[in-house]
Short mmCIF file of C-alpha atoms in Angstrom, two decimals:
data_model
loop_
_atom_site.label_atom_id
_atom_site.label_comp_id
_atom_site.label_asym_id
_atom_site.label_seq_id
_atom_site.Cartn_x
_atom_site.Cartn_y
_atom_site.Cartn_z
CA UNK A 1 -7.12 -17.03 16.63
CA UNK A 2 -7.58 -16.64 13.25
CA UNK A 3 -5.26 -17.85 10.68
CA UNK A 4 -4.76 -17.44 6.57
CA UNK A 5 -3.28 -19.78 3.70
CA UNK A 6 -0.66 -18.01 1.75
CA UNK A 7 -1.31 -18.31 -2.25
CA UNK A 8 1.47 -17.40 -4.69
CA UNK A 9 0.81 -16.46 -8.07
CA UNK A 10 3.38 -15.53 -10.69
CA UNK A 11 4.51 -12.47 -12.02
CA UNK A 12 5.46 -9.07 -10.00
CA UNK A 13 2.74 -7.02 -8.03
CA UNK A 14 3.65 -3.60 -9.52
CA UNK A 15 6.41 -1.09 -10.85
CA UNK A 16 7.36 -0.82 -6.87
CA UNK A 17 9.38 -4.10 -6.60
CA UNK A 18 6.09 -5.52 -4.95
CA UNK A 19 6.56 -9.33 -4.74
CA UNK A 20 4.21 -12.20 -6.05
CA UNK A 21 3.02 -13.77 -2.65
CA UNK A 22 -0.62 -12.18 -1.72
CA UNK A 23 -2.17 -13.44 1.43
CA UNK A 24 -5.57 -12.66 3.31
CA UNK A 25 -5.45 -11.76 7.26
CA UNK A 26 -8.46 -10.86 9.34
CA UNK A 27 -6.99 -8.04 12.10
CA UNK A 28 -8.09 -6.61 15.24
CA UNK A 29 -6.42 -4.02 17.42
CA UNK A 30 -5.77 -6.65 19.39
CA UNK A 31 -3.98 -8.97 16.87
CA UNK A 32 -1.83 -6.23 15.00
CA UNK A 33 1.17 -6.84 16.39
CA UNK A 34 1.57 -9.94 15.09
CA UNK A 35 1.25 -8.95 11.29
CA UNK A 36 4.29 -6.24 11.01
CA UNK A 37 3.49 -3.59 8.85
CA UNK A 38 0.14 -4.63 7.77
CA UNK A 39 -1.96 -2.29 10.15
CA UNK A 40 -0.31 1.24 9.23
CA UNK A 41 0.19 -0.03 5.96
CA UNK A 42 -3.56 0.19 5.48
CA UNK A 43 -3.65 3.17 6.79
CA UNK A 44 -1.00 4.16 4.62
CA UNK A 45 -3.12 2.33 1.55
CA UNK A 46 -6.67 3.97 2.62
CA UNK A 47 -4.69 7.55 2.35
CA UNK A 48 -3.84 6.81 -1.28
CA UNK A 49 -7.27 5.73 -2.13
CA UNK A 50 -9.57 7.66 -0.57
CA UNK A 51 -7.54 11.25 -0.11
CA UNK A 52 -5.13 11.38 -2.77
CA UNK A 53 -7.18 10.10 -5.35
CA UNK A 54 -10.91 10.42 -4.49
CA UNK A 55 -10.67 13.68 -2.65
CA UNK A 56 -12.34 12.62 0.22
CA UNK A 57 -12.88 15.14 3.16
CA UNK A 58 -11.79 12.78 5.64
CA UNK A 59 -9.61 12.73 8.78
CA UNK A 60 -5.99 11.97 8.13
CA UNK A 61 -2.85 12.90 9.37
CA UNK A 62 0.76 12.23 8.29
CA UNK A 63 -0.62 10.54 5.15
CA UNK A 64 -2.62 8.04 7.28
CA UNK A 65 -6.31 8.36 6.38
CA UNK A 66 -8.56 7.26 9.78
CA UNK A 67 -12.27 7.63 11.20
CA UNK A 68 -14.36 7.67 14.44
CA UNK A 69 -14.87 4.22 13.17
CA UNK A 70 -11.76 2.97 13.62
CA UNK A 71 -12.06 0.98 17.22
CA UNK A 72 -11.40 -1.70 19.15
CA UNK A 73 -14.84 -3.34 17.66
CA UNK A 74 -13.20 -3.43 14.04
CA UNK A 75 -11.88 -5.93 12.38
CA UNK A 76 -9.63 -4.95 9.00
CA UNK A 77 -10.16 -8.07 5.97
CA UNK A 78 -6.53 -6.91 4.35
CA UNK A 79 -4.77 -8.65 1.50
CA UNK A 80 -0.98 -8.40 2.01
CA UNK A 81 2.10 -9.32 0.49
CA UNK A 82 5.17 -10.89 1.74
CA UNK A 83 6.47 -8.02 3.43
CA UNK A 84 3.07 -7.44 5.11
CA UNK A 85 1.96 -4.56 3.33
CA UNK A 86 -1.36 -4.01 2.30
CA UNK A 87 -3.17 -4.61 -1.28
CA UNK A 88 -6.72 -4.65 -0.24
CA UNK A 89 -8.92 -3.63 3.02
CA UNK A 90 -12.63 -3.54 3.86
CA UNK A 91 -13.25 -2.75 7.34
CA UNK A 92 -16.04 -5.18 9.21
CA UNK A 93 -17.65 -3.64 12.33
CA UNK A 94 -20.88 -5.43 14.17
CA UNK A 95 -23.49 -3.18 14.34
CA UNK A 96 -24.23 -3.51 17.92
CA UNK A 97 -21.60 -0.96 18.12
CA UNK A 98 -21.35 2.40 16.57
CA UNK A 99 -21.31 2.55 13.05
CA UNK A 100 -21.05 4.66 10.21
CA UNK A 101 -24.74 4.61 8.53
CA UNK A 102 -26.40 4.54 11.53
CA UNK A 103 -24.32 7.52 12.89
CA UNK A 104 -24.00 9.78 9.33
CA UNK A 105 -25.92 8.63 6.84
CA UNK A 106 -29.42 6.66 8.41
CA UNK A 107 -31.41 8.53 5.08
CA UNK A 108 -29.55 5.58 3.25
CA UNK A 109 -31.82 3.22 4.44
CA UNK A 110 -35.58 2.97 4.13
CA UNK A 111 -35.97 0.55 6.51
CA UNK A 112 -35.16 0.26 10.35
CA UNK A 113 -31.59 0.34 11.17
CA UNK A 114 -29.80 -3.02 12.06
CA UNK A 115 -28.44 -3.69 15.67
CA UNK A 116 -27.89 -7.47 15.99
CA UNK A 117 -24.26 -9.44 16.24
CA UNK A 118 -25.39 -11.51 12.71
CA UNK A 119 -25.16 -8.17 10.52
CA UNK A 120 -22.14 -6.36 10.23
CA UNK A 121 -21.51 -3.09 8.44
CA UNK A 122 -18.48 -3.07 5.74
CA UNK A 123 -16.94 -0.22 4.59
CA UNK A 124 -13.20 0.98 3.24
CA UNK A 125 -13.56 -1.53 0.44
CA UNK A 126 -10.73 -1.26 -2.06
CA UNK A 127 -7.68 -2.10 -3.46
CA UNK A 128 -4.22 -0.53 -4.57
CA UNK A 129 -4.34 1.38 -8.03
CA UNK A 130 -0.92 0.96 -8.27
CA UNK A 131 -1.47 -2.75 -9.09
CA UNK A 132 -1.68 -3.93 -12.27
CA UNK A 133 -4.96 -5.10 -13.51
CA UNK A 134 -4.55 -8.62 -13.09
CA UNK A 135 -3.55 -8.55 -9.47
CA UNK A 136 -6.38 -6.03 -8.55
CA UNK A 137 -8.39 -8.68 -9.65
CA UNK A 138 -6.55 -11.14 -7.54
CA UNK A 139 -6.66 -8.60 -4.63
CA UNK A 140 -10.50 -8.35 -5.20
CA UNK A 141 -10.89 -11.34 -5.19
CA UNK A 142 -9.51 -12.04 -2.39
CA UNK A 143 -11.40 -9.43 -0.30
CA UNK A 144 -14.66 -10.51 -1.11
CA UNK A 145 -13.93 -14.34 -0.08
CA UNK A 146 -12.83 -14.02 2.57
CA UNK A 147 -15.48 -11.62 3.90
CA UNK A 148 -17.61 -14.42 3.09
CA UNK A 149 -15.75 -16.50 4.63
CA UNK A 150 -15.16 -14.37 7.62
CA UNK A 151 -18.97 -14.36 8.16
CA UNK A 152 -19.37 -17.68 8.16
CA UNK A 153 -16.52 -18.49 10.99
CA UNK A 154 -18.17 -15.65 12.88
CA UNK A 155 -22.19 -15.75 13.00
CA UNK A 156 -22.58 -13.36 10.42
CA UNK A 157 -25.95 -13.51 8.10
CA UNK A 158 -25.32 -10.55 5.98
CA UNK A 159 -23.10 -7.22 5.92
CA UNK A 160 -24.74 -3.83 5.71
CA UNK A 161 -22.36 -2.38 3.09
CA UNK A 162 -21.98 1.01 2.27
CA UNK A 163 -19.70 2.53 -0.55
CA UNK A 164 -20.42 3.60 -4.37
CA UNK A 165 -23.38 2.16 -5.61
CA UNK A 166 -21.39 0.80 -9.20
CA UNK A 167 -18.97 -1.55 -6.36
CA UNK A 168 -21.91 -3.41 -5.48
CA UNK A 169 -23.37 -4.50 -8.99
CA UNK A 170 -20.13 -3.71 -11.07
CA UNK A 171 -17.76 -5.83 -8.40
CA UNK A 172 -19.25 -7.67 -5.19
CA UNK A 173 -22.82 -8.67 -7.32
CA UNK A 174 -20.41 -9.93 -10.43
CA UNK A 175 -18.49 -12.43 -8.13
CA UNK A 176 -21.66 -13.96 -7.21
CA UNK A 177 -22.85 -12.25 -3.61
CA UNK A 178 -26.69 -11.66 -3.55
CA UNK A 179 -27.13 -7.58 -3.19
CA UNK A 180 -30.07 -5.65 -1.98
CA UNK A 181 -30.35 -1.91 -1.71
CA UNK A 182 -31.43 -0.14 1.27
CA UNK A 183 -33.63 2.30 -0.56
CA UNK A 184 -34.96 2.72 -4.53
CA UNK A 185 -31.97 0.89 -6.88
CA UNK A 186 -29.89 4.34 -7.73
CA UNK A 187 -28.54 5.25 -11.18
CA UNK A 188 -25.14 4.20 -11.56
CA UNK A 189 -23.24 7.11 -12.13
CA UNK A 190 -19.99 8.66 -10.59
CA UNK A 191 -19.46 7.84 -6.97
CA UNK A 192 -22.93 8.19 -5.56
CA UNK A 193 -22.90 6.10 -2.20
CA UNK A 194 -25.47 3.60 -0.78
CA UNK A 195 -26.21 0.93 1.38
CA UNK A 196 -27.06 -2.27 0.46
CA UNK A 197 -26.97 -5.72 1.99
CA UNK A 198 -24.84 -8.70 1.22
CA UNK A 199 -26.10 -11.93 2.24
CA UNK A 200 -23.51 -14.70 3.09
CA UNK A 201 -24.02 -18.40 3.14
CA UNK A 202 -22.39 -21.55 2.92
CA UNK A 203 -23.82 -21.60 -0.97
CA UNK A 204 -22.94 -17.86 -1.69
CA UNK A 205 -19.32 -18.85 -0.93
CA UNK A 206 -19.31 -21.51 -3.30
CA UNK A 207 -20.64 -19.44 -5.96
CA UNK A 208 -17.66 -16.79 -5.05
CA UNK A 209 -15.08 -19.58 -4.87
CA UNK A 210 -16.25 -20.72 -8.38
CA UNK A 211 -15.66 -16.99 -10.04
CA UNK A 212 -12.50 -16.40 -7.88
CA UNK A 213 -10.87 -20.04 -8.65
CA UNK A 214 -9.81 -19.77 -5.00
CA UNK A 215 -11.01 -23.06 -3.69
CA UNK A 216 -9.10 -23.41 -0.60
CA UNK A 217 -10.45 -21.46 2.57
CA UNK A 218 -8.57 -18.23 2.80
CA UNK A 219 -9.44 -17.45 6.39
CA UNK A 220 -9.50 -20.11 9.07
CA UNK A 221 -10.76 -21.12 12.97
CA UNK A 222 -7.95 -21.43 15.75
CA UNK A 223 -4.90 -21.35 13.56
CA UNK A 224 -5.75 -25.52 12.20
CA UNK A 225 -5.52 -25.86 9.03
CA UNK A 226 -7.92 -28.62 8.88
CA UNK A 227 -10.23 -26.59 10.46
CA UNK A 228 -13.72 -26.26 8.50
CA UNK A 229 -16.33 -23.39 8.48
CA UNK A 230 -19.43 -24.47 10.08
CA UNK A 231 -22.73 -23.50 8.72
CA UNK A 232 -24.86 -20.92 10.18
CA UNK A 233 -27.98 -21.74 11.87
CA UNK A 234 -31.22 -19.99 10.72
CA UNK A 235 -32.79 -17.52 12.77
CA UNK A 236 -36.17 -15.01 13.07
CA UNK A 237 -36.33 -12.30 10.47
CA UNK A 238 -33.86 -9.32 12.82
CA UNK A 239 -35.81 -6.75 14.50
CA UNK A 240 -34.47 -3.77 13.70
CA UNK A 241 -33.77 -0.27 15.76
CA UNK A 242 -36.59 2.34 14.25
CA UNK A 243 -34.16 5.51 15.37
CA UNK A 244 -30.83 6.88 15.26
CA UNK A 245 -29.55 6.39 18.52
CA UNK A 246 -26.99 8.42 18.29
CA UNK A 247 -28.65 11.51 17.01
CA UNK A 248 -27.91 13.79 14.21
CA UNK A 249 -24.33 13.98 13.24
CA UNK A 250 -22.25 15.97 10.52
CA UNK A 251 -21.04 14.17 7.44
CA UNK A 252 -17.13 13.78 8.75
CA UNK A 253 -16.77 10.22 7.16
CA UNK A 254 -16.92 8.36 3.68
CA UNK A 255 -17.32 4.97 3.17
#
């Protein structure tokens, strides 16, 4: 199972009585339980980012924003505080499953579409606005680790990300992650989304764990805290799927 290191920092969270102790969990449907609020609390959080203030034309329902996405083959990177509710989420899902730009938006990528267990799409990537802007920061921070570090403990070569185009240059690429986009580099103006992808290595984590100042490993293997992440092996350039397996489907989901 995985486990996470708990990091305190000084100071309160927001005007909400939010307290100072921000932690990083990796959760599954299956492993929910055992983080209390933290899975409808992202919900919750995901309402309040991408409804309330983006205006996305999303599925939700009692102020908890959700997608066809949302399976058993998800895993949810959340930052949380001490009472387990969420800061920060990105949602991780392999793309031997169903996933979003292969299903809705394939036009975002020029070249073949991704089905292997070392690339994983990443999506829902954001943080609470209610924050102030140090612990966004922190909560950014955060995210972006341990994804890498996720990736690392899991086989993962590089995420297929897809969100607005100014996250990946303005937030992930400024932390130190290598990012490629999926078709012609697009202006960066408003909200426009694309896909890109976001390598991880044993090197790119370093470089993020030298912008973030984070330098012990957020996410661990089997609940040991001694517990190290291996490296990744190197393997073929990935063969890619040339068609949209899943056939033409109506726009019902954002990033």
């Amino acid at each position: 199972m995985l486990s996470i290191v708990e990091l305190v920092f000084e100071g309160s969270m927001s005007h909400r009585d939010r307290t100072s102790l921000m932690r990083a969990i990796a959760l599954t449907w299956e492993t929910a339980h055992q983080h209390g609020e933290a899975w409808i609390s992202h919900h919750r959080l995901r309402y309040r980012m991408f409804v309330e203030r983006q205006k996305w034309n999303v599925p939700s329902y009692r102020q908890l924003e959700y997608d066809q996405f949302d399976t058993p083959a998800a895993t949810y990177i959340l930052v949380v505080d001490d009472h387990n509710r969420a800061l920060g989420t990105t949602r991780l899902i392999p793309t031997t499953r169903p996933y979003m730009v292969e299903t809705l938006w394939p036009d975002l990528v020029e070249t073949a579409l991704p089905h292997l267990p070392s690339i994983w799409e990443a999506s829902r990537f954001g943080c609470d606005r209610d924050l102030g802007p140090d612990n966004r920061r922190q909560v950014i921070a955060h995210l972006i680790q341990s994804c890498e570090e996720f990736g690392l403990l899991n086989g993962i070569k590089r995420y297929l990300g897809v969100m607005p185009a100014w996250i990946f240059t303005q937030v992930i690429g400024a932390h130190g992650c290598p990012v490629t986009f999926l078709r012609p580099r697009p202006a960066l103006s408003g909200h426009k989304i694309e896909a890109a992808y976001i390598d991880v290595s044993l090197s790119i984590l370093d470089k993020v764990r030298r912008h973030t100042g984070l330098n012990e490993a957020l996410i661990k293997l089997n609940s040991s805290p001694d517990a190290a992440i291996p490296p990744v092996p190197d393997e073929e350039d990935c063969p890619r799927r040339t068609t949209n397996t899943f056939g033409p489907a109506a726009q019902t989901s954002h990033p």
